[in-house]
PDB file of N, CA and C in Angstrom:
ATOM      1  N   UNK A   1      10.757   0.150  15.512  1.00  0.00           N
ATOM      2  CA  UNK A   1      10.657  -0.281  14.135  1.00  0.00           C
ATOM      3  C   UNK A   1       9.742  -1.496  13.991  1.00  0.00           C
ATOM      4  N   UNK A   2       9.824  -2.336  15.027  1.00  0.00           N
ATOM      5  CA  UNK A   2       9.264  -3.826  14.767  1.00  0.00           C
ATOM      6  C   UNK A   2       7.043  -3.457  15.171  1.00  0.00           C
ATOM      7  N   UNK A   3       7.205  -2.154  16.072  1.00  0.00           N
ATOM      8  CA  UNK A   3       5.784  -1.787  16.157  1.00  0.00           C
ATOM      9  C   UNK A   3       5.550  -1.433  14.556  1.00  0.00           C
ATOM     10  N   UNK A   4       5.574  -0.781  13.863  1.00  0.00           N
ATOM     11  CA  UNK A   4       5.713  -0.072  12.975  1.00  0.00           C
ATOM     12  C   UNK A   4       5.408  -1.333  11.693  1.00  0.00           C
ATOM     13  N   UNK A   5       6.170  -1.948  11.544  1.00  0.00           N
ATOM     14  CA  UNK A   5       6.396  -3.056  10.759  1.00  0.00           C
ATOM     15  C   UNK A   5       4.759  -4.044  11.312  1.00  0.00           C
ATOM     16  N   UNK A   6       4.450  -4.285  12.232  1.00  0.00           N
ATOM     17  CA  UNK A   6       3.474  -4.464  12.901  1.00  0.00           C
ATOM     18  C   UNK A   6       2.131  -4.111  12.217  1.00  0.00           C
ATOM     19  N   UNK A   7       2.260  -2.843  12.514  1.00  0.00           N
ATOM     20  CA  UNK A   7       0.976  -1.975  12.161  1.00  0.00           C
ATOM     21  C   UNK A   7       0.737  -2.114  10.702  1.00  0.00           C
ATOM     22  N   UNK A   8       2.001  -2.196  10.001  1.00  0.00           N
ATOM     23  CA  UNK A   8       1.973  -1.860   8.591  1.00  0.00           C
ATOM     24  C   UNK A   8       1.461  -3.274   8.146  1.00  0.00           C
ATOM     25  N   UNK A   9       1.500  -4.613   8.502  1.00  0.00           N
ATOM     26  CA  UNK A   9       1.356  -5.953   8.408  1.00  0.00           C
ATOM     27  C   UNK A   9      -0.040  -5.903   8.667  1.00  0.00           C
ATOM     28  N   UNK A  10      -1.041  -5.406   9.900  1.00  0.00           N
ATOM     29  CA  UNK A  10      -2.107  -5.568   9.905  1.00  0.00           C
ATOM     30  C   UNK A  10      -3.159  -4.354   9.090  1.00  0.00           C
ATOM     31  N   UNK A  11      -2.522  -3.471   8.467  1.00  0.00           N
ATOM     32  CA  UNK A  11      -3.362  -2.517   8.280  1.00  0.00           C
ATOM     33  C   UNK A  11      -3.659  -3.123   6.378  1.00  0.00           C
ATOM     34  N   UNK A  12      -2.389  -3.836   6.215  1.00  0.00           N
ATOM     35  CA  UNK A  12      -2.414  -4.738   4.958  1.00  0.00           C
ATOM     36  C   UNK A  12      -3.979  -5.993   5.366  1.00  0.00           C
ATOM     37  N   UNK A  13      -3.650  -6.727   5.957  1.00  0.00           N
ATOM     38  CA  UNK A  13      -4.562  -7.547   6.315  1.00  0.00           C
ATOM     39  C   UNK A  13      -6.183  -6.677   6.600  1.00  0.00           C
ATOM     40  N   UNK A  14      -6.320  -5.807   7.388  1.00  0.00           N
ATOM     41  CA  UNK A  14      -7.270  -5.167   7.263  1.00  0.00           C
ATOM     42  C   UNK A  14      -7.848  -4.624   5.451  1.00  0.00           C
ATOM     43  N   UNK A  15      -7.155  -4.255   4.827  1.00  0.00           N
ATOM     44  CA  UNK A  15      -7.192  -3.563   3.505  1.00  0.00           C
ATOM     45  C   UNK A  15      -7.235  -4.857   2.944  1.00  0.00           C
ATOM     46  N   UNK A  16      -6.325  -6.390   3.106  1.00  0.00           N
ATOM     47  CA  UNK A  16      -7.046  -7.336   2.425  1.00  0.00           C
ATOM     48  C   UNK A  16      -8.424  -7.728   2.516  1.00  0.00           C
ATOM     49  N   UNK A  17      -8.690  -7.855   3.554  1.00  0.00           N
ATOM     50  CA  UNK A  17     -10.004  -8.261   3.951  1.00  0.00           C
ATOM     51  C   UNK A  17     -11.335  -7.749   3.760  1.00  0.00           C
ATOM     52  N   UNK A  18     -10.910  -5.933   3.131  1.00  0.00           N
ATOM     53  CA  UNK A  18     -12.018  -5.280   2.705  1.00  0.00           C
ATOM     54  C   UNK A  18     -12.176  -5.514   1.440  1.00  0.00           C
ATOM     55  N   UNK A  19     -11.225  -5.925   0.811  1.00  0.00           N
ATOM     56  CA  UNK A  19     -11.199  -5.945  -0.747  1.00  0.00           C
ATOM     57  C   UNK A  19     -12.015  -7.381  -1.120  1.00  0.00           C
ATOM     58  N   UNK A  20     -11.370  -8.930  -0.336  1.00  0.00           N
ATOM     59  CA  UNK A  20     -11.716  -9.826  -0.491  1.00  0.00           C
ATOM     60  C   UNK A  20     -13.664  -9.818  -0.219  1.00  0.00           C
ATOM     61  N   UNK A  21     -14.082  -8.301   0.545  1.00  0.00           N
ATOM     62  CA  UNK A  21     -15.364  -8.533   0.969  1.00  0.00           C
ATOM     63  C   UNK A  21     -16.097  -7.603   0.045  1.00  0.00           C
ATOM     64  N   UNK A  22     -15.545  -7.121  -1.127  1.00  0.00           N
ATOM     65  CA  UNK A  22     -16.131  -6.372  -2.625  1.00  0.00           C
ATOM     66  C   UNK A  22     -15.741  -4.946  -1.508  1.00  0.00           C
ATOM     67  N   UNK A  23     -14.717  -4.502  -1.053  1.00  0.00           N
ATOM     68  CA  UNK A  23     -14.985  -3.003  -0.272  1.00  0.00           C
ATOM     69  C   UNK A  23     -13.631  -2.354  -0.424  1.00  0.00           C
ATOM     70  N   UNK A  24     -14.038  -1.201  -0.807  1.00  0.00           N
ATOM     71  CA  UNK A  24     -12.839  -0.447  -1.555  1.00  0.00           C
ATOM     72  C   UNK A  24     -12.680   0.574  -0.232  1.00  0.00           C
ATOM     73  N   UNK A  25     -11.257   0.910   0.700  1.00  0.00           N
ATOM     74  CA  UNK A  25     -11.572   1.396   1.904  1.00  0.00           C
ATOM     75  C   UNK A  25     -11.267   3.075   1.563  1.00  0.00           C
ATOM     76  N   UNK A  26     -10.363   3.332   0.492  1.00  0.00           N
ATOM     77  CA  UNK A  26     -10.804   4.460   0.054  1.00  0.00           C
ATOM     78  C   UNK A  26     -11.449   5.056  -0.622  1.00  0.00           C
ATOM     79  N   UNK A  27     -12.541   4.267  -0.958  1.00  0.00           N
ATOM     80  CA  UNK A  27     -13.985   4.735  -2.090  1.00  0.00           C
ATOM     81  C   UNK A  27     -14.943   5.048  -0.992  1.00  0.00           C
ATOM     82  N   UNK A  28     -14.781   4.222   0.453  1.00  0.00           N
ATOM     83  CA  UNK A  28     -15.260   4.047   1.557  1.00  0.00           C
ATOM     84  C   UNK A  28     -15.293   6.006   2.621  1.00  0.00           C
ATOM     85  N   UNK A  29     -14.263   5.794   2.646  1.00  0.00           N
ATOM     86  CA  UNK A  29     -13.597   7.200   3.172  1.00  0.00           C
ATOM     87  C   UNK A  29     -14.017   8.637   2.429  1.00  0.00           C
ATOM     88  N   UNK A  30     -13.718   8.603   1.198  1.00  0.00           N
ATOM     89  CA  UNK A  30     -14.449   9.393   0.099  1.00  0.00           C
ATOM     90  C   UNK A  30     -16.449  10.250   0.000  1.00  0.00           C
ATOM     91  N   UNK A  31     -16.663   8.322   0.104  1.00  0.00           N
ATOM     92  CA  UNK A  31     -18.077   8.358   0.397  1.00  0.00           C
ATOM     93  C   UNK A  31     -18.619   8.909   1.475  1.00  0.00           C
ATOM     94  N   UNK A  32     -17.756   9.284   2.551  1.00  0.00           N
ATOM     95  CA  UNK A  32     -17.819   9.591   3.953  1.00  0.00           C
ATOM     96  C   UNK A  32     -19.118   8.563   4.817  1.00  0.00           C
ATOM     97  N   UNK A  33     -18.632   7.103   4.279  1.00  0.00           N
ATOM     98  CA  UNK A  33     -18.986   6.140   5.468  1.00  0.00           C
ATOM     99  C   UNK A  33     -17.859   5.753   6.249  1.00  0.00           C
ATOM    100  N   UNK A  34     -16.802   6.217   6.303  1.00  0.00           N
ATOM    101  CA  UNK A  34     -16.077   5.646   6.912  1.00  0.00           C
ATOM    102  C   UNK A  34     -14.987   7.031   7.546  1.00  0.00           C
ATOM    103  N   UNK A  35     -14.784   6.755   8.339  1.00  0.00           N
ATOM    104  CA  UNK A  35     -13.222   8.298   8.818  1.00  0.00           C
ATOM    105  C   UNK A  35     -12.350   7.883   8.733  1.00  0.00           C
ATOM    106  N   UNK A  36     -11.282   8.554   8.615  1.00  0.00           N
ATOM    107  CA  UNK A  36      -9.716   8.560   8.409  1.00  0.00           C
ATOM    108  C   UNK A  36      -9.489   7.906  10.080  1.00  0.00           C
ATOM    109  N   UNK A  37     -10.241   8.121  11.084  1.00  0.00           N
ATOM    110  CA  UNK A  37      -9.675   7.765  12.606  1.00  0.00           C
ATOM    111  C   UNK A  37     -10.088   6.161  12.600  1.00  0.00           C
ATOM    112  N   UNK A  38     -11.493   5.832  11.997  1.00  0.00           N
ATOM    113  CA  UNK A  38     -12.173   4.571  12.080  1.00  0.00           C
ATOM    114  C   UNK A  38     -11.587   3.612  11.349  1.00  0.00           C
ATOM    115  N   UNK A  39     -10.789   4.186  10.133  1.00  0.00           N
ATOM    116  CA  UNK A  39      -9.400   3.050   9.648  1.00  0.00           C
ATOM    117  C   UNK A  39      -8.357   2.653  10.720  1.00  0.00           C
ATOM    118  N   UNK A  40      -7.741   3.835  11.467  1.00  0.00           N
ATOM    119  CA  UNK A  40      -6.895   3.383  12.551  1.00  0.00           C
ATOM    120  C   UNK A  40      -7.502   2.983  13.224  1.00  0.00           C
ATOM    121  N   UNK A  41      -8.382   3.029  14.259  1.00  0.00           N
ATOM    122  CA  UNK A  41      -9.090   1.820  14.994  1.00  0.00           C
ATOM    123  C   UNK A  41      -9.209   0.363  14.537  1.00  0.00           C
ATOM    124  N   UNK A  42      -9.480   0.501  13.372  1.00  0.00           N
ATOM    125  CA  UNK A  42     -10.183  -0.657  12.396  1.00  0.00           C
ATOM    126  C   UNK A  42      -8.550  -1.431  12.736  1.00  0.00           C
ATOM    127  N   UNK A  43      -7.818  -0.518  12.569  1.00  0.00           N
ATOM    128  CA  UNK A  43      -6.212  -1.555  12.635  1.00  0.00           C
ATOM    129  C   UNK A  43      -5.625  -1.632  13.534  1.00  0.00           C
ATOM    130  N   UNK A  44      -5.668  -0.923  14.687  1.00  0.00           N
ATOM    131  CA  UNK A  44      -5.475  -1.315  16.024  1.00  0.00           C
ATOM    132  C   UNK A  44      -6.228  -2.047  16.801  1.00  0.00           C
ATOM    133  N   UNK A  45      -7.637  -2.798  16.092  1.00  0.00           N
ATOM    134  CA  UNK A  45      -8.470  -4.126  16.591  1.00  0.00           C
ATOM    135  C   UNK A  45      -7.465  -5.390  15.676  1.00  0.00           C
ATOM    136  N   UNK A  46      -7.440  -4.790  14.849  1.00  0.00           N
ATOM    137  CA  UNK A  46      -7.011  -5.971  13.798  1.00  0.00           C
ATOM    138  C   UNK A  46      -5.230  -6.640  14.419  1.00  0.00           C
ATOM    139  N   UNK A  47      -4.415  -5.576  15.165  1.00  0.00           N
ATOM    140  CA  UNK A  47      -3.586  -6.165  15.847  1.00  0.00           C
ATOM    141  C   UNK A  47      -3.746  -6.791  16.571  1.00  0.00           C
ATOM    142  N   UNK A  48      -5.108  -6.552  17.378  1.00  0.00           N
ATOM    143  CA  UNK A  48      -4.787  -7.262  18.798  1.00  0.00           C
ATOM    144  C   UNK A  48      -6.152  -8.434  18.402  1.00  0.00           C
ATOM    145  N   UNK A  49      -6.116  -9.283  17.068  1.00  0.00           N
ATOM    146  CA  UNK A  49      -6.261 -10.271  16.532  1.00  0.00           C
ATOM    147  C   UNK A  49      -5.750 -11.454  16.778  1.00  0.00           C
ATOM    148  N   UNK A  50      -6.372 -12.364  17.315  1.00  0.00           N
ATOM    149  CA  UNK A  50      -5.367 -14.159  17.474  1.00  0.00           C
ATOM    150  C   UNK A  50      -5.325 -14.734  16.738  1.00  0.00           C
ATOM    151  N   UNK A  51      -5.705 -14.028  15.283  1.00  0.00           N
ATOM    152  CA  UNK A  51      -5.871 -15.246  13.821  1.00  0.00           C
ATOM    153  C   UNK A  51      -4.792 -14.973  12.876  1.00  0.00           C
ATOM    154  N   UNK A  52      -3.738 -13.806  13.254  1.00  0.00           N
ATOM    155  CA  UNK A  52      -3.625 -13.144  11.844  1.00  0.00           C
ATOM    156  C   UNK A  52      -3.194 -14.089  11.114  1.00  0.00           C
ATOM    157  N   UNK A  53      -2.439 -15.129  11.590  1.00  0.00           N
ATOM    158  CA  UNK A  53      -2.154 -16.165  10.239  1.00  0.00           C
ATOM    159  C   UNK A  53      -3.119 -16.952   9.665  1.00  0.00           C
ATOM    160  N   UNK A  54      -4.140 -16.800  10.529  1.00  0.00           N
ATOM    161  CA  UNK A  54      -5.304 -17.413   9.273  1.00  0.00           C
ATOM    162  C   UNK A  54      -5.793 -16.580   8.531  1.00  0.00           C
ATOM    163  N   UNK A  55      -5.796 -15.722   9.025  1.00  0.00           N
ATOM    164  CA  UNK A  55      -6.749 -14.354   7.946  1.00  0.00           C
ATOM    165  C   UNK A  55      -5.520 -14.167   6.744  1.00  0.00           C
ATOM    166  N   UNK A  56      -4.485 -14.264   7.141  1.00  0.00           N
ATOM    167  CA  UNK A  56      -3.209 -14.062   6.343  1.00  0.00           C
ATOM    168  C   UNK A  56      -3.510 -15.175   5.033  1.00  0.00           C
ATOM    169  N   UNK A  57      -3.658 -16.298   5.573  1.00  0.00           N
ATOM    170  CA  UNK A  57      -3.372 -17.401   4.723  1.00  0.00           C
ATOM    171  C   UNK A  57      -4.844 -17.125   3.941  1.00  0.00           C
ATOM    172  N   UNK A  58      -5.590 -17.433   4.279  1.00  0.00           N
ATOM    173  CA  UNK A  58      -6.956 -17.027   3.725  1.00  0.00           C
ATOM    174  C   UNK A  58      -6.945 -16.083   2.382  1.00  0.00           C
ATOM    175  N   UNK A  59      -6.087 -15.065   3.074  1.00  0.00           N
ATOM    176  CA  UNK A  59      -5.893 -13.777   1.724  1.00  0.00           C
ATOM    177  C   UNK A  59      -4.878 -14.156   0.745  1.00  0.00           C
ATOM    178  N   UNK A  60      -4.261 -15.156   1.113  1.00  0.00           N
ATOM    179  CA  UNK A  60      -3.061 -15.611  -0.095  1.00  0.00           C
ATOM    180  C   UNK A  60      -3.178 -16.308  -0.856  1.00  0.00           C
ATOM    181  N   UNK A  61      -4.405 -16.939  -0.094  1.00  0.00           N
ATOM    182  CA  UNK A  61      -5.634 -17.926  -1.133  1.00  0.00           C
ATOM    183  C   UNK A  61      -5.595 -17.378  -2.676  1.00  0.00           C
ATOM    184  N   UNK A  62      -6.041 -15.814  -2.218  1.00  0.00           N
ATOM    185  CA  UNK A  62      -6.923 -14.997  -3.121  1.00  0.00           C
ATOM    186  C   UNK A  62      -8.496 -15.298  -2.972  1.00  0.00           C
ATOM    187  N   UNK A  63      -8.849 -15.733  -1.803  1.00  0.00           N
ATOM    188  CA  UNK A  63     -10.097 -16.103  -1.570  1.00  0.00           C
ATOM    189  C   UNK A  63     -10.890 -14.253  -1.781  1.00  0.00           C
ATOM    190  N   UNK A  64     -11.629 -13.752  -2.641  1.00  0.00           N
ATOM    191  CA  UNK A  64     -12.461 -12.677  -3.320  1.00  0.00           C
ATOM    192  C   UNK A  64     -14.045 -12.980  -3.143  1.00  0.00           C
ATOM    193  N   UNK A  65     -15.145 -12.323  -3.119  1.00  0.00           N
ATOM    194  CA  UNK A  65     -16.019 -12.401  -3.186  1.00  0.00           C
ATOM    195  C   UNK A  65     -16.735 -13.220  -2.065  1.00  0.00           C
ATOM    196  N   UNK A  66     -15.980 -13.143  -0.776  1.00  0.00           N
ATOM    197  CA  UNK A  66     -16.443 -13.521   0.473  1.00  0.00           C
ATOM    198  C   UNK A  66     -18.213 -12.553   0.817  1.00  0.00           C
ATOM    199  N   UNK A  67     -18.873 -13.471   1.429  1.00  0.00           N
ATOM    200  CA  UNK A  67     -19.806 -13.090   2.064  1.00  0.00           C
ATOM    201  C   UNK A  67     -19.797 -12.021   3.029  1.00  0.00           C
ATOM    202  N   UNK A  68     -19.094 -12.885   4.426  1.00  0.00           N
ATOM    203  CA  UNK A  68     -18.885 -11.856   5.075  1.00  0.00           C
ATOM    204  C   UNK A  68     -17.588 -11.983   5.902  1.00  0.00           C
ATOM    205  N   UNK A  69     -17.073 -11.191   6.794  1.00  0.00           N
ATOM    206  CA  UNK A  69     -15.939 -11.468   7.667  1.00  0.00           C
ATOM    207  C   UNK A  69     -15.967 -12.889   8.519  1.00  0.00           C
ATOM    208  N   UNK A  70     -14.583 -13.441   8.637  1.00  0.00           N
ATOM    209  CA  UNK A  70     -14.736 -14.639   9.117  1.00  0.00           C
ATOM    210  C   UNK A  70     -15.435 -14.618  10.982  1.00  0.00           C
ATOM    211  N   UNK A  71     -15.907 -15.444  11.497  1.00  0.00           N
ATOM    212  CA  UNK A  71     -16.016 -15.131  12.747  1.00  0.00           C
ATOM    213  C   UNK A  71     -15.263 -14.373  13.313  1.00  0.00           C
ATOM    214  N   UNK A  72     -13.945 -14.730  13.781  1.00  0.00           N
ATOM    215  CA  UNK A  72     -12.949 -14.138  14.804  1.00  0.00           C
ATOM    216  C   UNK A  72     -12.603 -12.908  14.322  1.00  0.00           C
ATOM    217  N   UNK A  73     -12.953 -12.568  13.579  1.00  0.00           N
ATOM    218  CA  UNK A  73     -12.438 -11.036  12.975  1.00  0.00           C
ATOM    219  C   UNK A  73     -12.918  -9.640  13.689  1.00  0.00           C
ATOM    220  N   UNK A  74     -12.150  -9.302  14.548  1.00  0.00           N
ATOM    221  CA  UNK A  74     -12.529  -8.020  15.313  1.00  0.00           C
ATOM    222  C   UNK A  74     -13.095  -7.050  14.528  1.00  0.00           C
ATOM    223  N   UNK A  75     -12.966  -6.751  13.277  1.00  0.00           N
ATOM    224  CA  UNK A  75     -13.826  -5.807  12.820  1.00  0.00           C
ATOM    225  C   UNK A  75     -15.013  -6.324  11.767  1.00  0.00           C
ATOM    226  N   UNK A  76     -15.307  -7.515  12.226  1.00  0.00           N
ATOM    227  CA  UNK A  76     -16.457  -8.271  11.791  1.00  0.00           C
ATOM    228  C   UNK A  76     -18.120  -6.798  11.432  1.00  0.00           C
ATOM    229  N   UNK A  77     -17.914  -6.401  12.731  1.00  0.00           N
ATOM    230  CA  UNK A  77     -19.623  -5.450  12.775  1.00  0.00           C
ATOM    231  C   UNK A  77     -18.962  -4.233  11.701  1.00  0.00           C
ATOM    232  N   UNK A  78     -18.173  -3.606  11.623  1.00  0.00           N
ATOM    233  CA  UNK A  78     -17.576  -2.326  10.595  1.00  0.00           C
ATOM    234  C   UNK A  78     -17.836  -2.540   9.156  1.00  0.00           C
ATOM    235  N   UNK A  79     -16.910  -3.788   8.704  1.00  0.00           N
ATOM    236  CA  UNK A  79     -17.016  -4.375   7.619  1.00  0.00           C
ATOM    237  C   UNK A  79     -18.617  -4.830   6.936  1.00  0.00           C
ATOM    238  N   UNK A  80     -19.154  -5.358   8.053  1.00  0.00           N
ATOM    239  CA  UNK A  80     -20.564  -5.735   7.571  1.00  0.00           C
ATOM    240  C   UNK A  80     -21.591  -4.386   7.246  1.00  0.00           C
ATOM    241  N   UNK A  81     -21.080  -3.561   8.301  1.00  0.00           N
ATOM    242  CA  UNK A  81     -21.604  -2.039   7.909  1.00  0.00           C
ATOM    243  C   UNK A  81     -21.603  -1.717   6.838  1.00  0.00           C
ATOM    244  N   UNK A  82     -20.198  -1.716   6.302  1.00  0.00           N
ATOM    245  CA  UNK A  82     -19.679  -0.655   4.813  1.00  0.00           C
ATOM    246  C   UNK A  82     -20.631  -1.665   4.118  1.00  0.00           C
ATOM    247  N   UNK A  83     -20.434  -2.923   4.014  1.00  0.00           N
ATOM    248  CA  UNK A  83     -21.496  -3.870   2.532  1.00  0.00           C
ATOM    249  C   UNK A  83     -22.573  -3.686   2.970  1.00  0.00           C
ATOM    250  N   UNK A  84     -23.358  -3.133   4.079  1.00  0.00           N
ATOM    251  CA  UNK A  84     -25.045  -3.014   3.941  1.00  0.00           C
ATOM    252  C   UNK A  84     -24.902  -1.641   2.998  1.00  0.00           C
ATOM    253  N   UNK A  85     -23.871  -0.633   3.552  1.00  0.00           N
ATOM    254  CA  UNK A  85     -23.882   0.606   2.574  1.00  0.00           C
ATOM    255  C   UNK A  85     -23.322   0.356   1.354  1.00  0.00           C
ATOM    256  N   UNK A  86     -22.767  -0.529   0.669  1.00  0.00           N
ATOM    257  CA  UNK A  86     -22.548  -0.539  -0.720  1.00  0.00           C
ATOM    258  C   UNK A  86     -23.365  -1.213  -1.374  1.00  0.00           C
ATOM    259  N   UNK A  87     -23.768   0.000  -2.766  1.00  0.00           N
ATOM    260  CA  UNK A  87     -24.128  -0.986  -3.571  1.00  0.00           C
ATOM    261  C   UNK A  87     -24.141  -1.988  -4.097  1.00  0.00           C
TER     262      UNK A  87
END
């Protein structure tokens, strides 16, 4: 249960972090830049993260309209992907 609870905590943080970066992850998926497998990856990097309470706190900010992913952010290169592909 506590994996689970886990996953569900970072896959939030992942989904914050696309939003805070103008990126919608199922407009993403749709568009077919992104796969249904490359979200789970995307969140099984994002667990094995040493920041989540900063990235956490960051998003509680409501910090929106970020540039780009913070350094330490394992899916720093993905994220920067999807915003070269969005309009």
């Amino acid at each position: 249960m506590r994996a689970q609870a886990t996953l569900k905590t970072h896959a939030a943080l992942f989904d914050g972090m696309s939003q805070a970066l103008g990126l919608d992850l199922q407009e993403e998926a749709i568009a077919g830049h992104l796969q249904f497998d490359e979200i789970s990856e995307a969140v099984l990097r994002c667990q094995r993260c040493a920041h989540p309470l900063q990235c956490s706190a960051r998003l509680a900010q409501g910090e929106r309209g970020l540039a780009e992913a913070p350094d330490y952010c394992r899916n720093r290169d993905l994220l920067g992907y999807l915003q070269e592909r969005t309009p």
